[in-house]
CSV table of C-alpha atoms and ligand atoms in Angstrom, one decimal:
chain,number,residue,atom,x,y,z
A,5,UNK,CA,-0.6,11.2,51.4
A,6,UNK,CA,-0.7,14.1,53.9
A,7,UNK,CA,2.1,16.5,53.0
A,8,UNK,CA,2.7,15.2,49.5
A,9,UNK,CA,4.1,18.0,47.4
A,10,UNK,CA,4.9,20.1,50.4
A,11,UNK,CA,8.4,21.7,49.7
A,12,UNK,CA,10.5,24.2,51.4
A,13,UNK,CA,13.6,24.5,49.1
A,14,UNK,CA,14.3,24.2,45.4
A,15,UNK,CA,17.8,23.6,44.1
A,16,UNK,CA,18.3,24.9,40.6
A,17,UNK,CA,21.4,25.6,38.4
A,18,UNK,CA,22.2,28.1,35.7
A,19,UNK,CA,22.3,27.6,32.0
A,20,UNK,CA,26.0,27.5,30.5
A,21,UNK,CA,26.7,28.8,27.1
A,22,UNK,CA,27.9,25.4,26.3
A,23,UNK,CA,24.4,24.0,26.5
A,24,UNK,CA,23.5,25.0,23.0
A,25,UNK,CA,26.2,23.1,21.4
A,26,UNK,CA,27.2,20.5,23.9
A,27,UNK,CA,24.1,19.3,25.7
A,28,UNK,CA,23.1,15.6,25.0
A,29,UNK,CA,20.0,15.1,22.9
A,30,UNK,CA,18.3,11.9,21.6
A,31,UNK,CA,17.3,13.4,18.3
A,32,UNK,CA,16.8,16.6,16.4
A,33,UNK,CA,19.1,19.4,15.3
A,34,UNK,CA,17.1,22.5,16.0
A,35,UNK,CA,19.2,25.1,17.3
A,36,UNK,CA,18.7,26.3,21.1
A,37,UNK,CA,18.2,30.0,21.6
A,38,UNK,CA,20.3,30.4,24.7
A,39,UNK,CA,18.9,33.8,25.6
A,40,UNK,CA,15.4,32.6,25.4
A,41,UNK,CA,16.3,29.5,27.3
A,42,UNK,CA,17.5,31.7,30.1
A,43,UNK,CA,14.4,33.8,30.1
A,44,UNK,CA,12.2,30.8,30.3
A,45,UNK,CA,14.4,29.3,33.1
A,46,UNK,CA,14.3,32.6,35.0
A,47,UNK,CA,10.6,32.5,35.0
A,48,UNK,CA,10.5,29.0,36.3
A,49,UNK,CA,13.0,29.9,39.0
A,50,UNK,CA,10.9,33.0,39.9
A,51,UNK,CA,7.8,30.9,40.0
A,52,UNK,CA,9.3,28.6,42.5
A,53,UNK,CA,10.8,31.4,44.7
A,54,UNK,CA,9.1,34.7,44.6
A,55,UNK,CA,5.9,33.1,43.3
A,56,UNK,CA,5.3,30.2,45.6
A,57,UNK,CA,7.7,31.1,48.5
A,58,UNK,CA,10.2,28.2,48.2
A,59,UNK,CA,13.7,29.0,49.3
A,60,UNK,CA,15.8,28.8,45.9
A,61,UNK,CA,19.4,27.7,45.9
A,62,UNK,CA,20.8,28.6,42.7
A,63,UNK,CA,24.1,26.9,41.8
A,64,UNK,CA,26.2,28.6,39.1
A,65,UNK,CA,26.4,27.2,35.6
A,66,UNK,CA,29.6,25.3,34.8
A,67,UNK,CA,30.7,25.7,31.1
A,68,UNK,CA,32.4,22.3,31.4
A,69,UNK,CA,29.0,20.6,32.1
A,70,UNK,CA,26.7,21.5,29.3
A,71,UNK,CA,23.7,19.7,30.8
A,72,UNK,CA,24.2,21.0,34.3
A,73,UNK,CA,20.9,22.9,34.4
A,74,UNK,CA,19.1,19.5,34.6
A,75,UNK,CA,19.8,19.1,38.4
A,76,UNK,CA,16.9,16.7,38.9
A,77,UNK,CA,19.3,14.0,37.5
A,78,UNK,CA,22.0,14.5,40.1
A,79,UNK,CA,20.0,13.3,43.3
A,80,UNK,CA,17.0,11.7,44.7
A,81,UNK,CA,15.8,13.3,47.9
A,82,UNK,CA,13.0,11.8,50.1
A,83,UNK,CA,12.6,12.9,53.6
A,84,UNK,CA,15.9,13.9,55.1
A,85,UNK,CA,17.9,11.6,52.8
A,86,UNK,CA,19.5,12.5,49.5
A,87,UNK,CA,20.8,9.6,47.3
A,88,UNK,CA,23.3,11.3,45.1
A,89,UNK,CA,23.0,9.8,41.6
A,90,UNK,CA,25.6,8.2,39.2
A,91,UNK,CA,24.4,9.6,36.0
A,92,UNK,CA,24.2,7.2,33.1
A,93,UNK,CA,26.0,9.7,30.7
A,94,UNK,CA,29.6,10.0,31.4
A,95,UNK,CA,29.6,13.6,30.4
A,96,UNK,CA,27.2,14.3,33.3
A,97,UNK,CA,29.0,12.7,36.2
A,98,UNK,CA,30.8,15.9,37.2
A,99,UNK,CA,27.4,17.6,37.9
A,100,UNK,CA,26.9,15.7,41.1
A,101,UNK,CA,29.7,17.4,43.1
A,102,UNK,CA,27.9,20.7,43.3
A,103,UNK,CA,24.7,19.0,44.3
A,104,UNK,CA,26.5,17.0,47.0
A,105,UNK,CA,27.8,20.4,48.4
A,106,UNK,CA,24.5,22.2,48.6
A,107,UNK,CA,22.6,19.1,49.9
A,108,UNK,CA,25.2,18.7,52.5
A,109,UNK,CA,24.9,22.3,53.6
A,110,UNK,CA,21.1,21.8,53.9
A,111,UNK,CA,21.8,19.1,56.4
A,112,UNK,CA,20.5,16.2,54.6
A,113,UNK,CA,21.9,12.6,55.1
A,114,UNK,CA,24.1,12.1,52.0
A,115,UNK,CA,24.4,8.6,50.5
A,116,UNK,CA,26.6,8.1,47.4
A,117,UNK,CA,26.5,5.4,44.8
A,118,UNK,CA,30.0,3.7,45.2
A,119,UNK,CA,29.2,0.7,42.9
A,120,UNK,CA,30.8,1.5,39.5
A,121,UNK,CA,28.5,-0.8,37.7
A,122,UNK,CA,25.4,1.2,38.8
A,123,UNK,CA,23.9,4.0,36.9
A,124,UNK,CA,21.1,6.2,38.2
A,125,UNK,CA,19.5,9.4,36.8
A,126,UNK,CA,17.1,11.3,39.1
A,127,UNK,CA,14.7,11.7,36.0
A,128,UNK,CA,14.0,8.0,36.1
A,129,UNK,CA,12.9,8.1,39.7
A,130,UNK,CA,9.1,8.7,40.3
A,131,UNK,CA,8.1,9.0,43.9
A,132,UNK,CA,4.3,8.8,44.3
A,133,UNK,CA,4.2,9.6,47.9
A,134,UNK,CA,3.6,5.8,48.6
A,135,UNK,CA,6.2,4.1,46.6
A,136,UNK,CA,9.0,4.5,44.0
A,137,UNK,CA,9.0,3.5,40.4
A,138,UNK,CA,12.3,3.4,38.9
A,139,UNK,CA,12.7,3.6,35.0
A,140,UNK,CA,15.2,1.2,33.5
A,141,UNK,CA,16.4,3.4,30.7
A,142,UNK,CA,19.5,4.2,28.6
A,143,UNK,CA,20.5,6.1,31.8
A,144,UNK,CA,19.4,4.0,34.8
A,145,UNK,CA,20.2,0.2,35.1
A,146,UNK,CA,19.2,-2.6,37.4
A,147,UNK,CA,21.9,-2.1,39.8
A,148,UNK,CA,21.0,1.7,40.3
A,149,UNK,CA,17.5,0.6,41.1
A,150,UNK,CA,18.7,-2.0,43.6
A,151,UNK,CA,20.8,0.6,45.3
A,152,UNK,CA,17.9,3.2,45.5
A,153,UNK,CA,15.7,0.3,46.9
A,154,UNK,CA,18.4,-0.4,49.5
A,155,UNK,CA,18.5,3.3,50.6
A,156,UNK,CA,14.8,4.0,50.7
A,157,UNK,CA,13.9,0.8,52.5
A,158,UNK,CA,10.6,2.2,54.0
A,159,UNK,CA,9.0,2.2,50.4
A,160,UNK,CA,8.3,-0.4,47.7
A,161,UNK,CA,10.5,0.1,44.8
A,162,UNK,CA,9.2,-1.3,41.4
A,163,UNK,CA,11.2,-1.2,38.2
A,164,UNK,CA,9.7,-0.4,34.8
A,165,UNK,CA,11.3,-0.5,31.3
A,166,UNK,CA,11.3,2.8,29.6
A,167,UNK,CA,11.5,3.1,25.8
A,168,UNK,CA,10.7,5.9,23.6
A,169,UNK,CA,11.9,8.6,25.9
A,170,UNK,CA,15.1,9.6,27.8
A,171,UNK,CA,13.6,9.1,31.3
A,172,UNK,CA,10.6,7.7,33.0
A,173,UNK,CA,9.7,11.2,34.0
A,174,UNK,CA,9.8,12.4,30.4
A,175,UNK,CA,6.2,11.3,30.1
A,176,UNK,CA,5.1,10.3,33.6
A,177,UNK,CA,5.1,12.5,36.7
A,178,UNK,CA,2.8,13.2,39.7
A,179,UNK,CA,0.3,15.9,39.2
A,180,UNK,CA,-1.2,15.7,42.6
A,181,UNK,CA,-1.7,13.2,45.5
A,182,UNK,CA,-2.5,10.0,44.0
A,183,UNK,CA,-2.7,11.5,40.5
A,184,UNK,CA,-0.4,10.2,37.8
A,185,UNK,CA,0.2,12.5,34.8
A,186,UNK,CA,0.9,10.2,31.8
A,187,UNK,CA,1.4,10.8,28.1
A,188,UNK,CA,-0.8,9.2,25.3
A,189,UNK,CA,1.9,7.5,23.3
A,190,UNK,CA,2.1,3.7,23.2
A,191,UNK,CA,5.4,3.9,25.1
A,192,UNK,CA,3.9,6.0,27.9
A,193,UNK,CA,0.7,3.8,28.0
A,194,UNK,CA,2.8,0.7,28.3
A,195,UNK,CA,4.7,2.1,31.2
A,196,UNK,CA,1.5,3.1,33.0
A,197,UNK,CA,-0.1,-0.4,32.6
A,198,UNK,CA,3.1,-2.0,33.9
A,199,UNK,CA,3.2,0.3,36.8
A,200,UNK,CA,-0.4,-0.4,37.6
A,201,UNK,CA,0.2,-4.1,37.5
A,202,UNK,CA,3.1,-4.0,39.9
A,203,UNK,CA,1.5,-1.6,42.4
A,204,UNK,CA,-0.7,-2.5,45.5
A,205,UNK,CA,-2.1,1.1,45.3
A,206,UNK,CA,-4.6,2.6,43.0
A,207,UNK,CA,-3.9,6.0,41.3
A,208,UNK,CA,-6.0,8.3,39.4
A,209,UNK,CA,-4.6,9.3,36.0
A,210,UNK,CA,-4.5,12.5,34.1
A,211,UNK,CA,-3.9,11.6,30.4
A,212,UNK,CA,-2.2,14.2,28.3
A,213,UNK,CA,-2.4,14.2,24.5
A,214,UNK,CA,1.3,15.2,24.5
A,215,UNK,CA,4.0,13.0,26.2
A,216,UNK,CA,6.2,16.1,26.9
A,217,UNK,CA,3.3,17.9,28.6
A,218,UNK,CA,3.0,14.8,31.2
A,219,UNK,CA,6.2,16.1,32.7
A,220,UNK,CA,4.7,18.7,35.2
A,221,UNK,CA,5.6,20.0,38.6
A,222,UNK,CA,3.3,19.5,41.5
A,223,UNK,CA,3.5,21.4,44.7
A,224,UNK,CA,1.4,21.9,47.7
A,225,UNK,CA,1.9,25.1,49.4
A,226,UNK,CA,0.5,26.5,52.7
A,227,UNK,CA,-0.8,29.6,51.0
A,228,UNK,CA,-2.0,28.4,47.6
A,229,UNK,CA,-2.7,24.6,48.2
A,230,UNK,CA,-2.6,22.5,44.9
A,231,UNK,CA,-0.2,24.1,42.4
A,232,UNK,CA,0.9,22.7,39.1
A,233,UNK,CA,3.6,24.1,36.8
A,234,UNK,CA,2.7,22.8,33.3
A,235,UNK,CA,3.7,23.4,29.8
A,236,UNK,CA,1.9,26.4,27.9
A,237,UNK,CA,-1.0,26.4,25.7
A,238,UNK,CA,1.3,27.8,22.9
A,239,UNK,CA,3.4,24.7,23.2
A,240,UNK,CA,0.8,22.1,23.7
A,241,UNK,CA,-2.8,23.4,23.2
A,242,UNK,CA,-4.6,20.1,23.5
A,243,UNK,CA,-2.8,19.2,26.7
A,244,UNK,CA,-3.4,22.7,28.1
A,245,UNK,CA,-7.1,22.1,27.8
A,246,UNK,CA,-6.7,18.9,29.9
A,247,UNK,CA,-4.9,20.7,32.6
A,248,UNK,CA,-7.5,23.6,32.5
A,249,UNK,CA,-10.1,21.0,33.7
A,250,UNK,CA,-8.3,20.4,36.9
A,251,UNK,CA,-10.4,21.9,39.8
A,252,UNK,CA,-9.1,23.5,43.0
A,253,UNK,CA,-5.6,23.9,41.4
A,254,UNK,CA,-3.5,27.0,41.0
A,255,UNK,CA,-2.3,26.2,37.3
A,256,UNK,CA,0.9,28.0,36.2
A,257,UNK,CA,1.9,27.7,32.5
A,258,UNK,CA,5.7,27.7,32.1
A,259,UNK,CA,7.2,27.7,28.7
A,260,UNK,CA,10.1,25.2,28.1
A,261,UNK,CA,10.6,25.6,24.3
A,262,UNK,CA,14.4,25.7,24.3
A,263,UNK,CA,15.4,23.1,27.1
A,264,UNK,CA,13.0,20.7,25.5
A,265,UNK,CA,15.2,20.6,22.4
A,266,UNK,CA,17.9,18.9,24.5
A,267,UNK,CA,15.4,16.6,26.2
A,268,UNK,CA,14.7,18.7,29.2
A,269,UNK,CA,11.3,18.9,30.9
A,270,UNK,CA,10.1,21.0,33.8
A,271,UNK,CA,10.9,18.6,36.6
A,272,UNK,CA,14.5,18.4,35.2
A,273,UNK,CA,15.4,21.8,36.3
A,274,UNK,CA,15.0,21.5,40.0
A,275,UNK,CA,15.5,19.3,43.1
A,276,UNK,CA,12.5,19.8,45.4
A,277,UNK,CA,12.8,19.0,49.1
A,278,UNK,CA,11.2,19.8,52.2
A,279,UNK,CA,13.5,20.6,55.1
A,280,UNK,CA,10.7,20.4,57.7
A,281,UNK,CA,10.1,16.8,56.6
B,25,LIG,N1,20.1,16.7,27.7
B,25,LIG,C1,19.7,15.9,28.9
B,25,LIG,C2,20.3,14.6,29.0
B,25,LIG,O1,20.5,14.0,27.9
B,25,LIG,O2,20.7,14.1,30.0
């Protein structure tokens, strides 16, 4: 697990005006405050860049792609290989081109999903440092999971059905080396049980009262050690108390009130990679 969470670069993308009316959402009609969404996003980007020292590559927003801020879904990067995704939502397929360009410029080995029967969203791919879990969801299918397993042959890849959320990582992420952050809903707990049954590895778990809060961003930086970007106490007071008990962490609350209305979590807004890997 040495090096887990170590990152040199973050790819992010701006928020188009079209997000408020055009981004996909599973439910709800509450309006998105675009100005507030941009302020929150700027804080997120500044935290990764000026705050934590990552080199941030910010792609411009594309008005024709309302969900384009959610770059995580467009690629899975592990080591020096980037698997470009084939998003399950047709309206999101065009997002991959800009990601391909920037990851190519970074010198990564690029693999594309050619099979037109496959769908794969990065938000369904959880890398624990030891293995991959692929959420089979409305966005990611069996064929997509098979292709990921073929590309990242050095690691075990297990598939887990996701219900009750957009993506696997909507309620299940890594909060540290060997530490799984998981929501409390029946859907989230069932996923965790299935993952534990399939895995040869043992993980600690950090159970959050709120599923959405279980989507957090873990980094290990040379200067600050364990760092966790997590949702704020204003948004999720009970979950913030759980985060507050983590020892030896730099905890950074990051508000995400607006993008959450269109099913975006904290991990959704970046592709993190380590060029030195
Ligand atoms: N709005 C994020 C998605 O549905 O993909």
